[in-house]
GROMACS .gro file of C-alpha atoms in nm:
model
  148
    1UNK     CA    1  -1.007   5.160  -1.779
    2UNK     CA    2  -0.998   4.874  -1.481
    3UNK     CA    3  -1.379   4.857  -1.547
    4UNK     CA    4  -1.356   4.763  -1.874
    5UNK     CA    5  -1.104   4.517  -1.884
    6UNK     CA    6  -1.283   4.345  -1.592
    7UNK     CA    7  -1.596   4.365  -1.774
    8UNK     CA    8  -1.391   4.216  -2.104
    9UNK     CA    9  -1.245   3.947  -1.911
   10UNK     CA   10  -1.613   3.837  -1.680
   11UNK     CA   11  -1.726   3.837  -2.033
   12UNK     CA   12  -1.482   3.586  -2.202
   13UNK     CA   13  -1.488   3.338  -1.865
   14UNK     CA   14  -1.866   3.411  -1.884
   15UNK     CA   15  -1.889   3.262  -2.260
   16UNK     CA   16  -1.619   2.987  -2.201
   17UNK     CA   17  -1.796   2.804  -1.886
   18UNK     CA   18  -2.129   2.898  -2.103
   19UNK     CA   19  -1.977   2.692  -2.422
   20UNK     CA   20  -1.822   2.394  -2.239
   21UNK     CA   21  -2.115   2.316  -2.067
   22UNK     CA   22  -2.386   2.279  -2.368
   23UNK     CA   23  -2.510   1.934  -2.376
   24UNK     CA   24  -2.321   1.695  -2.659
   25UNK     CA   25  -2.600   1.678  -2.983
   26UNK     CA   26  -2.488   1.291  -3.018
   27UNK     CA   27  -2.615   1.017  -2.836
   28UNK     CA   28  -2.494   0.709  -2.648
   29UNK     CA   29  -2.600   0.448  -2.945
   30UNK     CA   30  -2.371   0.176  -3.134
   31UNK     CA   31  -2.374   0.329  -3.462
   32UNK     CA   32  -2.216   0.695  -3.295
   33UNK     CA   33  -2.049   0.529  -3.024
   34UNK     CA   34  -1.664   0.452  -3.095
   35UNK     CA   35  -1.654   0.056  -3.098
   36UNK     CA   36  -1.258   0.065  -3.058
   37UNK     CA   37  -1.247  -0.179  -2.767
   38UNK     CA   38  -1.156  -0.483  -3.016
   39UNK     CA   39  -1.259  -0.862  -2.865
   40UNK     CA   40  -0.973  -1.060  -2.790
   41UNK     CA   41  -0.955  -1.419  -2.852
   42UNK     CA   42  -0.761  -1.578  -2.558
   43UNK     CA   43  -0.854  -1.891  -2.368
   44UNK     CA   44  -0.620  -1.814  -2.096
   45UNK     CA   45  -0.726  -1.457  -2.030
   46UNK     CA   46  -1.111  -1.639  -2.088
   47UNK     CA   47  -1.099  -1.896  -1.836
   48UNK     CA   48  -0.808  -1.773  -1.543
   49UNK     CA   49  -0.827  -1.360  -1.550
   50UNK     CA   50  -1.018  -1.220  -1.240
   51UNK     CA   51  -1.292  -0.941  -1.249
   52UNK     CA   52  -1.477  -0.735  -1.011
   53UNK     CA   53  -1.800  -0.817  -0.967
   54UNK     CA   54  -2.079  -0.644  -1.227
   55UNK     CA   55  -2.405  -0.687  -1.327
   56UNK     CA   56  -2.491  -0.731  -1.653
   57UNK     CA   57  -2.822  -0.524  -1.760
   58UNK     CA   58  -2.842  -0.564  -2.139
   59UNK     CA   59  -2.640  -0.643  -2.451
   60UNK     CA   60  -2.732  -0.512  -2.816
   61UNK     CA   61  -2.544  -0.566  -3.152
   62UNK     CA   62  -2.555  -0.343  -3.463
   63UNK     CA   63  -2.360  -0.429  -3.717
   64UNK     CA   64  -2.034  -0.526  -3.592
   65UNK     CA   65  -2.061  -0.310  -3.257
   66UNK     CA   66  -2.177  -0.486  -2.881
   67UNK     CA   67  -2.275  -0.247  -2.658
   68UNK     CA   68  -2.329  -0.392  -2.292
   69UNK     CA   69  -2.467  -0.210  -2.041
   70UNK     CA   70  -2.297  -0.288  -1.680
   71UNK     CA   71  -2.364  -0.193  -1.352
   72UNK     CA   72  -2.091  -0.248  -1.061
   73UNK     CA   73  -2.005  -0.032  -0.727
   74UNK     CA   74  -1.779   0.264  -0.811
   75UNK     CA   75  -1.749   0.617  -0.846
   76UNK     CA   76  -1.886   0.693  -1.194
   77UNK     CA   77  -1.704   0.451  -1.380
   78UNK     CA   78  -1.466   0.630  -1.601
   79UNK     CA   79  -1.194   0.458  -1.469
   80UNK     CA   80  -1.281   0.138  -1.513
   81UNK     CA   81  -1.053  -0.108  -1.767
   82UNK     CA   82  -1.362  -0.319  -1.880
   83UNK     CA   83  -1.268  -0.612  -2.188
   84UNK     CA   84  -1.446  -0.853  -2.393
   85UNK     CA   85  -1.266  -1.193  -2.454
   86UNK     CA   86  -1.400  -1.482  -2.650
   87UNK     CA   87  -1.304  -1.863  -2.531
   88UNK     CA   88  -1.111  -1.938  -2.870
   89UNK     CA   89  -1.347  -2.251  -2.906
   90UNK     CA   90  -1.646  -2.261  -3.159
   91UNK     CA   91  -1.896  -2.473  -3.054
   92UNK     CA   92  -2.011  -2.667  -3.428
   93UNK     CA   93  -2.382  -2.612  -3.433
   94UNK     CA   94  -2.596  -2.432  -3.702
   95UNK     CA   95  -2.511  -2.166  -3.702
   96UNK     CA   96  -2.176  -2.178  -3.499
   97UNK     CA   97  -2.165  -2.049  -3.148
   98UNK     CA   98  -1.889  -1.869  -2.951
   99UNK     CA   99  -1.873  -1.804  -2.532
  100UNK     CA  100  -1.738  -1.426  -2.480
  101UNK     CA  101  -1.700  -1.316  -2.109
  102UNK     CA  102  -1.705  -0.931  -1.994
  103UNK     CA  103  -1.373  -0.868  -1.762
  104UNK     CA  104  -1.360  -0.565  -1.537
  105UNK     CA  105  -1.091  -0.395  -1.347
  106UNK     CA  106  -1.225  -0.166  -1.123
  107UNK     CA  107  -1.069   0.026  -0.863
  108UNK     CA  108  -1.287   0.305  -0.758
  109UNK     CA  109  -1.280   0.318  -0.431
  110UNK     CA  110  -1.694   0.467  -0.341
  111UNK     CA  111  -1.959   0.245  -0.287
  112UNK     CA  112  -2.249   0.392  -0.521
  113UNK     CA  113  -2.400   0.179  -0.754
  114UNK     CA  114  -2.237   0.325  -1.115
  115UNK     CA  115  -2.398   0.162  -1.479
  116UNK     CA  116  -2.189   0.225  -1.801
  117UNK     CA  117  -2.251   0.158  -2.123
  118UNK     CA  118  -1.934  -0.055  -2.306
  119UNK     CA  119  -1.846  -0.076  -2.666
  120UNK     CA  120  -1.710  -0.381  -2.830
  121UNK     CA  121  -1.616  -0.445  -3.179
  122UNK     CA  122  -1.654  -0.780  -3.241
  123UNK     CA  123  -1.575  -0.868  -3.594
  124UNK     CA  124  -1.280  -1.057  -3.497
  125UNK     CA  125  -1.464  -1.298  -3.410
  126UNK     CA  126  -1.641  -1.390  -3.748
  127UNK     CA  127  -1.620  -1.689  -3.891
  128UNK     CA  128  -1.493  -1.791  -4.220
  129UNK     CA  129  -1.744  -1.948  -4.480
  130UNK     CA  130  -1.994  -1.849  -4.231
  131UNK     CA  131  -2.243  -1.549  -4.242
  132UNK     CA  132  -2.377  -1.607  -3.873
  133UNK     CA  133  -2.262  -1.685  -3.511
  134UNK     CA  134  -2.426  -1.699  -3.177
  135UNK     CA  135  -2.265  -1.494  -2.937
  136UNK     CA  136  -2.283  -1.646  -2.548
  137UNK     CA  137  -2.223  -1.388  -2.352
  138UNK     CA  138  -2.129  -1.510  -1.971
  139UNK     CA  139  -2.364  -1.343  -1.721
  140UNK     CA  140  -2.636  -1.287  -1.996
  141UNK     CA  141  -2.927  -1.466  -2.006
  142UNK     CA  142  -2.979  -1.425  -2.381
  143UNK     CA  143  -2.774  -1.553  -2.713
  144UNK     CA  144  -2.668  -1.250  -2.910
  145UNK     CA  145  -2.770  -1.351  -3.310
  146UNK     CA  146  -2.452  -1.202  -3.489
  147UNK     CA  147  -2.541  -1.150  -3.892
  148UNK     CA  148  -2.212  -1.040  -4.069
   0.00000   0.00000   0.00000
């Protein structure tokens, strides 16, 4: 009887571990990824908050969802408090243009270089009476062309 209650119980460890570590079917893109991480518009936080150093590697928009790739020293990253905060000034060009800095707490303590993808929603920062901004994102070579 011990037999086959061990046997029971190998078997229903066996097919938990087996479950919990298939791979997730979805992938890492804007349109799956949860762009809850809303921009803030603050020129206090934009031009007198302090950040750990990061790297920026790339920066794509779909629809209303950033996602910025970063790379800093860390651990792996999942502890790190990373923001997206816009100047509060629109620079009046055609079309309109807005400065948005990445801010990153990080307090990982390891030294291995750790890149994470972020999500930012950033329809907050539409204008009105406009259908298009230029997003200048600090530490990115590029302009981000945001259609709304």
């Amino acid at each position: 009887m011990k037999s086959k209650s061990l046997k029971s119980f190998t078997l229903i460890v066996a097919s938990v571990l087996f479950f919990r570590c298939l791979p997730d079917d979805t992938t890492d893109t804007p349109q799956q990824a949860d762009c809850g991480l809303l921009t803030s518009i603050d020129a206090f936080t934009y031009e007198n908050a302090a950040t750990n150093p990061y790297t920026i590697i790339s920066a794509d928009l779909t629809e209303d969802c950033l996602a910025v790739v970063i790379t800093a020293v860390g651990c792996d990253g999942l502890s790190w408090d990373i923001q997206l905060v816009d100047s509060a000034e629109v620079d009046e060009s055609n079309p309109p243009q807005r400065d948005i800095k990445i801010f990153l707490v990080n307090i990982e303590a390891c030294l291995i270089q750790v890149t994470r993808t972020a999500f930012f929603d950033v329809s907050t920062l539409q204008i009105e009476n406009e259908d298009e901004i230029i997003l200048n994102l600090d530490g990115f070579n590029q302009a981000i062309n945001y259609i709304y």
